[in-house]
Short mmCIF file of C-alpha atoms in Angstrom, two decimals:
data_model
loop_
_atom_site.label_atom_id
_atom_site.label_comp_id
_atom_site.label_asym_id
_atom_site.label_seq_id
_atom_site.Cartn_x
_atom_site.Cartn_y
_atom_site.Cartn_z
CA MET A 1 -41.78 -103.62 -66.06
CA SER A 2 -41.47 -104.52 -69.73
CA GLU A 3 -41.25 -108.03 -71.13
CA THR A 4 -37.70 -109.32 -70.90
CA LEU A 5 -35.76 -111.53 -73.29
CA TYR A 6 -33.11 -112.27 -70.65
CA GLU A 7 -33.53 -114.90 -67.94
CA GLN A 8 -35.52 -113.61 -64.97
CA ARG A 9 -33.90 -114.37 -61.63
CA PRO A 10 -34.14 -112.90 -58.11
CA LEU A 11 -31.93 -109.88 -57.52
CA GLY A 12 -30.28 -111.91 -54.76
CA ASP A 13 -28.67 -114.13 -57.42
CA ALA A 14 -26.59 -111.11 -58.48
CA VAL A 15 -25.58 -110.35 -54.87
CA GLU A 16 -22.91 -112.26 -52.97
CA ARG A 17 -23.79 -110.77 -49.59
CA HIS A 18 -25.34 -107.72 -48.00
CA ILE A 19 -24.73 -105.77 -44.81
CA GLY A 20 -26.56 -102.97 -43.05
CA GLY A 21 -25.55 -100.12 -40.82
CA GLY A 22 -26.41 -98.17 -37.71
CA THR A 23 -26.24 -94.85 -35.90
CA PRO A 24 -23.72 -93.98 -33.18
CA PRO A 25 -25.30 -92.57 -29.99
CA ARG A 26 -26.05 -88.89 -30.59
CA GLN A 27 -25.39 -88.01 -26.97
CA VAL A 28 -21.69 -88.78 -27.32
CA PRO A 29 -20.11 -85.80 -29.13
CA SER A 30 -16.82 -87.61 -29.77
CA TYR A 31 -18.64 -90.07 -32.04
CA TRP A 32 -19.60 -87.30 -34.45
CA LYS A 33 -17.90 -84.76 -36.72
CA GLY A 34 -15.09 -87.18 -37.45
CA GLU A 35 -13.38 -88.07 -40.71
CA ILE A 36 -15.61 -90.96 -41.85
CA PRO A 37 -18.51 -90.11 -44.21
CA TRP A 38 -21.77 -91.55 -42.83
CA ALA A 39 -24.45 -92.15 -45.46
CA SER A 40 -28.15 -91.88 -44.72
CA VAL A 41 -31.17 -91.55 -47.01
CA LYS A 42 -30.74 -87.78 -47.37
CA ASP A 43 -27.36 -88.32 -49.05
CA PHE A 44 -28.83 -90.22 -51.99
CA PRO A 45 -29.43 -87.76 -54.84
CA GLU A 46 -32.40 -88.62 -57.00
CA GLN A 47 -31.50 -89.84 -60.49
CA LYS A 48 -27.77 -89.64 -59.72
CA GLY A 49 -25.78 -92.82 -59.33
CA VAL A 50 -22.91 -91.62 -57.15
CA ILE A 51 -22.35 -90.22 -53.66
CA GLN A 52 -19.36 -87.88 -53.50
CA ASP A 53 -19.65 -87.10 -49.80
CA THR A 54 -22.18 -87.14 -46.96
CA GLU A 55 -23.89 -84.49 -44.87
CA GLU A 56 -22.71 -86.03 -41.60
CA HIS A 57 -19.43 -87.66 -40.57
CA ILE A 58 -18.55 -89.93 -37.68
CA SER A 59 -15.34 -90.82 -35.88
CA SER A 60 -13.61 -94.19 -35.77
CA ALA A 61 -14.84 -94.53 -32.18
CA GLY A 62 -18.40 -93.84 -33.33
CA LEU A 63 -18.08 -96.46 -36.05
CA HIS A 64 -17.02 -99.15 -33.59
CA ALA A 65 -19.59 -98.09 -30.97
CA SER A 66 -22.52 -98.69 -33.32
CA ALA A 67 -23.91 -101.20 -35.78
CA SER A 68 -22.59 -99.11 -38.65
CA ASN A 69 -20.13 -100.61 -41.12
CA LEU A 70 -17.45 -99.07 -43.29
CA ILE A 71 -18.31 -99.89 -46.91
CA PRO A 72 -15.64 -99.96 -49.63
CA ALA A 73 -15.86 -97.47 -52.48
CA GLN A 74 -17.79 -98.59 -55.57
CA THR A 75 -20.07 -100.91 -53.57
CA PRO A 76 -23.75 -100.39 -54.47
CA LEU A 77 -25.78 -98.84 -51.63
CA VAL A 78 -29.57 -98.97 -51.58
CA CYS A 79 -32.16 -97.33 -49.32
CA THR A 80 -34.56 -99.84 -47.78
CA ARG A 81 -36.49 -97.28 -45.75
CA MET A 82 -38.08 -93.92 -46.71
CA ALA A 83 -36.67 -93.36 -50.24
CA VAL A 84 -37.05 -97.08 -50.88
CA GLY A 85 -34.98 -98.40 -53.77
CA ARG A 86 -32.92 -95.27 -54.35
CA ALA A 87 -29.32 -96.35 -54.96
CA ALA A 88 -25.84 -95.04 -55.63
CA LEU A 89 -22.16 -95.97 -55.70
CA PRO A 90 -19.94 -94.25 -53.11
CA VAL A 91 -16.80 -92.83 -54.68
CA ILE A 92 -14.94 -93.17 -51.37
CA PRO A 93 -15.28 -95.59 -48.45
CA MET A 94 -18.12 -94.58 -46.15
CA ALA A 95 -20.18 -95.83 -43.24
CA ILE A 96 -23.96 -96.34 -43.54
CA ASN A 97 -26.93 -96.06 -41.21
CA GLN A 98 -29.72 -98.54 -40.53
CA ASP A 99 -31.88 -97.36 -43.45
CA VAL A 100 -29.22 -98.31 -46.00
CA LYS A 101 -27.90 -101.66 -47.19
CA ALA A 102 -24.65 -102.40 -49.02
CA LEU A 103 -24.98 -105.03 -51.76
CA PHE A 104 -21.76 -106.80 -52.74
CA PRO A 105 -21.89 -108.11 -56.33
CA ALA A 106 -21.74 -111.86 -56.91
CA LEU A 107 -18.91 -113.38 -58.91
CA GLY A 108 -19.19 -112.33 -62.53
CA VAL A 109 -21.42 -109.30 -61.80
CA SER A 110 -19.89 -105.83 -61.98
CA ALA A 111 -20.80 -103.20 -59.41
CA GLU A 112 -21.82 -100.78 -62.15
CA TYR A 113 -24.17 -103.30 -63.77
CA LEU A 114 -25.66 -104.25 -60.40
CA LEU A 115 -26.36 -100.57 -59.75
CA LYS A 116 -28.27 -100.34 -63.04
CA LEU A 117 -30.40 -103.34 -62.07
CA ILE A 118 -31.13 -101.75 -58.69
CA GLN A 119 -32.15 -98.48 -60.34
CA TYR A 120 -34.29 -100.38 -62.84
CA ILE A 121 -36.37 -102.10 -60.16
CA GLN A 122 -36.82 -99.03 -57.96
CA PRO A 123 -40.53 -98.67 -58.88
CA LEU A 124 -41.11 -102.32 -57.91
CA ALA A 125 -39.28 -101.82 -54.61
CA GLU A 126 -41.39 -98.75 -53.84
CA GLY A 127 -44.53 -100.74 -54.63
CA ARG A 128 -43.59 -103.50 -52.19
CA ALA A 129 -42.67 -101.16 -49.35
CA VAL A 130 -44.96 -101.24 -46.32
CA GLY A 131 -45.60 -98.95 -43.36
CA SER A 132 -48.30 -96.56 -42.20
CA THR A 133 -46.12 -93.46 -41.89
CA VAL A 134 -42.60 -94.39 -43.05
CA LYS A 135 -42.37 -96.94 -45.85
CA GLY A 136 -39.75 -99.69 -45.76
CA ILE A 137 -38.92 -103.04 -47.30
CA ARG A 138 -37.31 -106.11 -45.73
CA ILE A 139 -33.99 -106.94 -47.34
CA GLN A 140 -35.09 -110.49 -48.17
CA ASP A 141 -38.23 -109.20 -49.88
CA TYR A 142 -36.06 -106.75 -51.79
CA LEU A 143 -33.60 -109.42 -52.91
CA ASN A 144 -36.51 -111.59 -54.10
CA ILE A 145 -37.55 -109.02 -56.70
CA PRO A 146 -37.03 -110.60 -60.14
CA VAL A 147 -34.55 -108.97 -62.49
CA PRO A 148 -33.39 -109.76 -66.03
CA LEU A 149 -29.79 -110.97 -65.88
CA ALA A 150 -27.80 -110.30 -69.02
CA PRO A 151 -24.91 -112.57 -70.06
CA GLN A 152 -21.71 -111.71 -68.22
CA ALA A 153 -19.96 -110.44 -71.35
CA ALA A 154 -22.77 -107.95 -72.08
CA GLN A 155 -23.01 -106.52 -68.58
CA PRO A 156 -20.10 -104.04 -68.68
CA VAL A 157 -21.18 -102.75 -72.11
CA ILE A 158 -24.73 -102.13 -70.85
CA ALA A 159 -23.38 -100.32 -67.80
CA GLN A 160 -20.97 -98.26 -69.90
CA ILE A 161 -23.70 -97.11 -72.31
CA LEU A 162 -25.97 -96.07 -69.46
CA ASP A 163 -23.07 -94.42 -67.62
CA THR A 164 -22.37 -92.34 -70.72
CA LEU A 165 -25.94 -91.06 -70.65
CA ASP A 166 -25.72 -90.45 -66.90
CA THR A 167 -22.60 -88.36 -67.47
CA ALA A 168 -24.32 -86.31 -70.16
CA ILE A 169 -27.32 -85.76 -67.87
CA CYS A 170 -25.11 -84.67 -64.96
CA GLU A 171 -23.13 -82.31 -67.18
CA THR A 172 -26.35 -80.75 -68.46
CA GLU A 173 -27.63 -80.34 -64.90
CA ALA A 174 -24.38 -78.64 -63.91
CA LEU A 175 -24.64 -76.29 -66.90
CA ILE A 176 -28.24 -75.42 -66.02
CA ASP A 177 -27.22 -74.65 -62.42
CA LYS A 178 -24.36 -72.47 -63.68
CA LEU A 179 -26.62 -70.59 -66.08
CA LYS A 180 -29.19 -69.98 -63.34
CA ALA A 181 -26.46 -68.60 -61.08
CA VAL A 182 -25.26 -66.33 -63.90
CA LYS A 183 -28.84 -65.20 -64.45
CA GLN A 184 -29.22 -64.28 -60.77
CA GLY A 185 -26.06 -62.19 -60.90
CA LEU A 186 -27.17 -60.59 -64.16
CA LEU A 187 -30.61 -59.89 -62.73
CA HIS A 188 -29.12 -58.05 -59.75
CA ASP A 189 -26.91 -55.93 -62.01
CA LEU A 190 -29.76 -55.12 -64.40
CA LEU A 191 -32.16 -54.13 -61.61
CA THR A 192 -29.61 -51.82 -59.98
CA ARG A 193 -27.50 -50.56 -62.90
CA GLY A 194 -29.68 -51.08 -65.96
CA ILE A 195 -28.53 -50.83 -69.59
CA ASP A 196 -27.48 -47.52 -71.12
CA THR A 197 -28.40 -46.27 -74.60
CA ASN A 198 -25.31 -48.00 -76.03
CA GLY A 199 -26.63 -51.39 -74.87
CA GLN A 200 -24.06 -51.75 -72.09
CA ILE A 201 -24.63 -52.44 -68.39
CA ARG A 202 -23.54 -49.33 -66.54
CA PRO A 203 -20.36 -49.67 -64.45
CA PRO A 204 -20.87 -49.91 -60.68
CA GLN A 205 -21.54 -46.70 -58.74
CA SER A 206 -18.14 -47.03 -57.03
CA LYS A 207 -16.41 -46.77 -60.43
CA ALA A 208 -18.69 -44.22 -62.10
CA PRO A 209 -20.41 -42.16 -59.36
CA GLN A 210 -21.41 -39.49 -61.90
CA LEU A 211 -23.86 -41.96 -63.46
CA TYR A 212 -25.87 -42.43 -60.26
CA LYS A 213 -27.98 -40.55 -57.75
CA LYS A 214 -29.03 -41.27 -54.18
CA SER A 215 -32.61 -42.43 -53.66
CA SER A 216 -34.85 -44.12 -51.10
CA LEU A 217 -33.78 -47.39 -52.71
CA GLY A 218 -30.09 -46.54 -52.52
CA TRP A 219 -27.96 -45.61 -55.52
CA ILE A 220 -29.85 -45.74 -58.83
CA PRO A 221 -28.97 -44.55 -62.35
CA ARG A 222 -29.62 -40.83 -62.89
CA GLU A 223 -32.17 -41.58 -65.61
CA TRP A 224 -34.30 -43.62 -63.20
CA GLU A 225 -37.05 -42.54 -60.82
CA VAL A 226 -38.50 -44.19 -57.70
CA GLU A 227 -42.26 -44.62 -57.64
CA PRO A 228 -44.80 -46.44 -55.45
CA ILE A 229 -46.60 -49.20 -57.30
CA ILE A 230 -49.92 -47.35 -56.92
CA ASN A 231 -48.62 -44.66 -59.32
CA LEU A 232 -47.78 -47.27 -61.95
CA THR A 233 -50.91 -49.42 -61.90
CA SER A 234 -54.64 -48.98 -62.27
CA ASN A 235 -57.59 -50.90 -60.89
CA SER A 236 -55.57 -52.98 -58.40
CA VAL A 237 -57.71 -55.43 -56.43
CA ILE A 238 -57.60 -58.53 -54.28
CA GLY A 239 -59.80 -61.59 -54.64
CA PRO A 240 -63.31 -61.96 -53.19
CA PHE A 241 -63.81 -62.59 -49.50
CA GLY A 242 -65.87 -65.04 -47.49
CA SER A 243 -69.18 -66.02 -49.03
CA ASP A 244 -68.23 -64.44 -52.36
CA LEU A 245 -65.99 -67.45 -53.18
CA VAL A 246 -66.20 -70.69 -51.22
CA ALA A 247 -65.21 -74.30 -51.85
CA ALA A 248 -68.75 -75.14 -52.97
CA ASP A 249 -68.21 -72.82 -55.96
CA TYR A 250 -65.31 -74.86 -57.32
CA ARG A 251 -65.81 -76.91 -60.48
CA ASP A 252 -63.78 -79.32 -62.62
CA SER A 253 -63.99 -76.99 -65.61
CA GLY A 254 -64.87 -73.40 -66.39
CA VAL A 255 -62.95 -70.25 -65.44
CA PRO A 256 -59.61 -70.94 -63.64
CA VAL A 257 -59.08 -69.80 -60.04
CA ILE A 258 -55.59 -68.54 -59.11
CA PHE A 259 -54.19 -69.46 -55.68
CA VAL A 260 -51.02 -68.46 -53.83
CA ARG A 261 -49.45 -71.84 -54.63
CA ASP A 262 -49.70 -71.07 -58.35
CA VAL A 263 -47.48 -67.97 -58.14
CA LYS A 264 -43.75 -68.58 -58.45
CA PRO A 265 -41.07 -65.87 -58.71
CA ASP A 266 -41.44 -64.32 -62.18
CA ARG A 267 -43.77 -67.02 -63.52
CA LEU A 268 -47.23 -68.37 -62.92
CA VAL A 269 -47.39 -72.17 -62.82
CA TRP A 270 -51.06 -73.03 -62.61
CA LYS A 271 -51.40 -76.50 -61.11
CA SER A 272 -54.41 -75.96 -58.85
CA ASN A 273 -56.78 -77.17 -61.58
CA VAL A 274 -59.70 -75.47 -59.83
CA PHE A 275 -62.43 -73.62 -61.73
CA VAL A 276 -65.65 -71.70 -61.17
CA SER A 277 -68.63 -71.54 -63.47
CA ALA A 278 -68.89 -68.78 -66.09
CA SER A 279 -71.85 -67.28 -64.21
CA LYS A 280 -69.89 -67.15 -60.96
CA ALA A 281 -66.93 -65.60 -62.77
CA GLN A 282 -69.25 -62.98 -64.23
CA ALA A 283 -70.52 -62.15 -60.74
CA LEU A 284 -66.88 -61.76 -59.65
CA ALA A 285 -65.78 -59.85 -62.76
CA ALA A 286 -64.15 -57.16 -60.62
CA HIS A 287 -61.62 -59.79 -59.51
CA GLU A 288 -60.74 -60.98 -62.99
CA VAL A 289 -57.09 -61.50 -63.95
CA ARG A 290 -56.03 -61.51 -67.57
CA ALA A 291 -52.91 -61.66 -69.72
CA GLY A 292 -50.47 -58.87 -68.85
CA ASP A 293 -51.72 -58.40 -65.29
CA VAL A 294 -49.28 -58.91 -62.43
CA VAL A 295 -50.35 -61.15 -59.54
CA ALA A 296 -48.63 -60.86 -56.16
CA THR A 297 -49.14 -63.03 -53.10
CA LYS A 298 -50.25 -61.49 -49.81
CA MET A 299 -48.97 -64.40 -47.75
CA GLY A 300 -46.53 -67.30 -47.97
CA PHE A 301 -42.86 -67.82 -47.24
CA PRO A 302 -41.86 -65.27 -48.28
CA PRO A 303 -44.97 -63.16 -48.88
CA CYS A 304 -45.23 -60.82 -51.86
CA VAL A 305 -44.02 -63.06 -54.67
CA ALA A 306 -45.08 -61.80 -58.09
CA ALA A 307 -45.57 -63.11 -61.63
CA VAL A 308 -47.08 -61.90 -64.89
CA TYR A 309 -50.31 -63.61 -65.88
CA PRO A 310 -49.41 -65.41 -69.13
CA GLU A 311 -51.05 -65.10 -72.53
CA SER A 312 -51.34 -68.90 -72.67
CA MET A 313 -53.91 -68.84 -69.84
CA PRO A 314 -57.55 -67.82 -70.27
CA SER A 315 -58.81 -65.08 -67.99
CA GLY A 316 -59.25 -66.24 -64.39
CA ILE A 317 -60.35 -65.17 -60.92
CA VAL A 318 -57.91 -64.42 -58.08
CA THR A 319 -58.49 -65.56 -54.50
CA ALA A 320 -58.45 -63.31 -51.44
CA ASP A 321 -54.73 -63.92 -50.86
CA ILE A 322 -53.72 -62.62 -54.30
CA VAL A 323 -53.26 -58.97 -55.28
CA ARG A 324 -53.99 -58.22 -58.92
CA LEU A 325 -52.04 -55.32 -60.38
CA ARG A 326 -52.82 -53.86 -63.80
CA PRO A 327 -49.67 -52.00 -64.97
CA CYS A 328 -49.88 -48.68 -66.82
CA THR A 329 -48.04 -50.03 -69.84
CA ASP A 330 -47.11 -46.59 -71.18
CA ARG A 331 -44.81 -46.22 -68.16
CA ILE A 332 -43.91 -49.72 -67.03
CA CYS A 333 -43.63 -53.20 -68.52
CA PRO A 334 -45.51 -55.95 -66.66
CA ASP A 335 -42.36 -58.08 -66.50
CA TRP A 336 -40.38 -55.20 -65.02
CA ILE A 337 -42.84 -54.70 -62.18
CA SER A 338 -42.92 -58.46 -61.52
CA MET A 339 -39.14 -58.76 -61.43
CA PHE A 340 -38.73 -55.72 -59.20
CA ILE A 341 -41.31 -57.00 -56.71
CA ASN A 342 -39.23 -60.20 -56.51
CA SER A 343 -35.98 -58.25 -56.05
CA SER A 344 -34.02 -57.75 -52.84
CA ALA A 345 -34.98 -54.05 -52.83
CA VAL A 346 -38.66 -54.93 -52.37
CA ALA A 347 -37.89 -57.90 -50.11
CA LYS A 348 -36.29 -55.47 -47.63
CA GLN A 349 -39.43 -53.33 -47.64
CA VAL A 350 -41.63 -56.40 -47.07
CA GLU A 351 -39.40 -57.51 -44.18
CA GLN A 352 -39.89 -54.12 -42.51
CA ILE A 353 -43.66 -54.35 -42.98
CA THR A 354 -43.88 -57.87 -41.53
CA ALA A 355 -41.19 -57.59 -38.84
CA GLY A 356 -42.16 -59.37 -35.61
CA VAL A 357 -45.13 -61.14 -37.19
CA THR A 358 -45.36 -64.93 -36.78
CA ARG A 359 -47.17 -65.45 -40.09
CA PRO A 360 -45.91 -62.73 -42.46
CA LYS A 361 -48.62 -61.16 -44.59
CA VAL A 362 -49.03 -57.98 -46.60
CA THR A 363 -52.18 -56.05 -47.44
CA LEU A 364 -53.37 -54.51 -50.68
CA ARG A 365 -52.34 -51.12 -49.31
CA ASP A 366 -48.86 -52.46 -48.46
CA VAL A 367 -48.36 -53.72 -52.00
CA ARG A 368 -49.61 -50.49 -53.56
CA ASN A 369 -47.12 -48.49 -51.48
CA LEU A 370 -44.06 -50.60 -52.29
CA LEU A 371 -41.35 -48.51 -53.96
CA ILE A 372 -39.72 -49.70 -57.17
CA GLY A 373 -37.02 -48.34 -59.45
CA LEU A 374 -38.39 -46.98 -62.72
CA PRO A 375 -36.13 -46.63 -65.77
CA PRO A 376 -37.44 -45.13 -69.02
CA ILE A 377 -39.67 -47.63 -70.83
CA LYS A 378 -37.10 -48.19 -73.59
CA GLU A 379 -34.47 -49.13 -71.04
CA GLN A 380 -36.90 -51.53 -69.37
CA GLU A 381 -37.33 -53.21 -72.75
CA ARG A 382 -33.56 -53.50 -73.25
CA VAL A 383 -33.19 -55.13 -69.84
CA LEU A 384 -36.04 -57.54 -70.49
CA ASP A 385 -34.58 -58.51 -73.87
CA ARG A 386 -31.26 -59.38 -72.20
CA LEU A 387 -32.98 -61.50 -69.55
CA THR A 388 -35.22 -63.18 -72.12
CA ALA A 389 -32.14 -64.28 -74.07
CA MET A 390 -30.62 -65.76 -70.92
CA GLN A 391 -33.87 -67.51 -69.98
CA SER A 392 -34.15 -68.94 -73.50
CA ARG A 393 -30.68 -70.48 -73.10
CA ILE A 394 -31.71 -72.03 -69.79
CA GLN A 395 -34.92 -73.41 -71.28
CA LEU A 396 -32.95 -74.88 -74.19
CA GLU A 397 -30.68 -76.76 -71.77
CA GLU A 398 -33.67 -77.85 -69.67
CA ALA A 399 -35.29 -79.29 -72.80
CA SER A 400 -32.05 -81.12 -73.58
CA HIS A 401 -32.01 -82.49 -70.03
CA GLU A 402 -35.59 -83.75 -70.36
CA LYS A 403 -34.73 -85.41 -73.67
CA LEU A 404 -31.64 -87.12 -72.23
CA THR A 405 -33.58 -88.30 -69.17
CA ALA A 406 -36.34 -89.77 -71.36
CA GLU A 407 -33.74 -91.36 -73.63
CA LYS A 408 -32.01 -92.95 -70.64
CA ALA A 409 -35.30 -94.36 -69.30
CA GLY A 410 -36.13 -95.93 -72.64
CA LEU A 411 -32.62 -97.22 -73.28
CA MET A 412 -32.33 -98.66 -69.77
CA ASP A 413 -35.53 -100.61 -70.35
CA ASP A 414 -34.36 -101.82 -73.78
CA LEU A 415 -30.83 -102.81 -72.73
CA LEU A 416 -31.57 -104.42 -69.38
CA THR A 417 -34.42 -106.51 -70.74
CA GLY A 418 -32.48 -107.59 -73.81
CA ARG A 419 -34.93 -106.15 -76.35
CA VAL A 420 -31.95 -104.21 -77.73
CA ARG A 421 -28.86 -106.38 -77.81
CA VAL A 422 -25.39 -105.02 -77.21
CA THR A 423 -23.69 -107.75 -79.27
CA PRO A 424 -22.66 -105.37 -82.10
CA LEU A 425 -21.29 -102.93 -79.55
CA LEU A 426 -19.56 -105.75 -77.73
CA GLU A 427 -17.95 -107.02 -80.94
CA SER A 428 -16.71 -103.55 -81.87
CA ALA A 429 -15.21 -103.20 -78.40
CA GLN A 430 -13.50 -106.59 -78.62
CA GLN A 431 -11.95 -106.09 -82.08
CA PRO A 432 -9.31 -103.52 -81.02
CA ALA A 433 -8.41 -105.74 -78.06
CA ALA A 434 -8.00 -108.75 -80.36
CA GLN A 435 -5.86 -106.74 -82.80
CA THR A 436 -3.68 -105.56 -79.94
CA GLY A 437 -3.31 -109.13 -78.67
#
């Protein structure tokens, strides 16, 4: 924690009292599925300061038959076990379980300001938690954590400023979620209806049957074909087996190795940070992956997830559980083949291939024989341009969210420690009140 200009005192000095909770017996059905929200650790959203509702509810009988307590709305709740230090304000009265404590603010301390202090010391609480498997902290140890206590008059202003940022962050998160949902709907339409020469998404088959034809993938635009991936790619391979690539080959630098965990739907996120030497990569040159190739997973949940190998990455080597596809770019765009492999049309084919198997897995032959819809190359480009524009909007909002989150972290540290004073803000807030009086 940063140096503070406010007086350091134990968190307990800002708390009048605290109470815990409990769990009604699970074997009594009448204690559950009642009208009372029952908060446990899983109901505390990370980085969000409110709980709107809970996953489970209990009855009045269940409340009285357990050590749980009904906590008034706007009373800070903090997790003292598992997600230690995570906190939120309930917007409605709710019961709590044994892993949660309710902290009632002391006289002169607002609930909103107390919540900010609790959020501020979360890293310290996590550091003091103990336990071999499940971490927890004793309430007295938690209340002994030192916090900077601002003057009473400054507390509501500090809380209000930080609440304003919280609201902006939540609104940005909601917008990102909405845009992602819109993108999913758009993606489905584009992969089944495409974009005509006028730049418009074709109407559904039910409204314009003359624009479509029946195929092994269902109804597709008349201009499209259906082709197995093998007809649209060249030199498709999987990674080396057995002694060709083993853990002893891995290095801290060199040529990157691509694993299943690095392949996300439509994008490669390389976090493995595993390399092989240049000489080893040369010996495995047949398994090289480079910009513009498509990599698809043979296993995982689900199997057969694909992404385009990005230009920002140097050439790498794929492992045995990755299929490398090299698209014939005169007929198909790499991004189109990646998106279609991740579509529901291909997912259905993979489900048929892996039906009844405990650990679903596809082979190189399976991937080569997957059928995909194939529009003319110009139409593929129109579709990809539309999706790129949508993804750019999402990335813009995600960057805004990251900026707001970083701004909140810095401002919280400045305001709660007193390095940035709220006196000017406080005076400006008091002037209208004085004029009114």
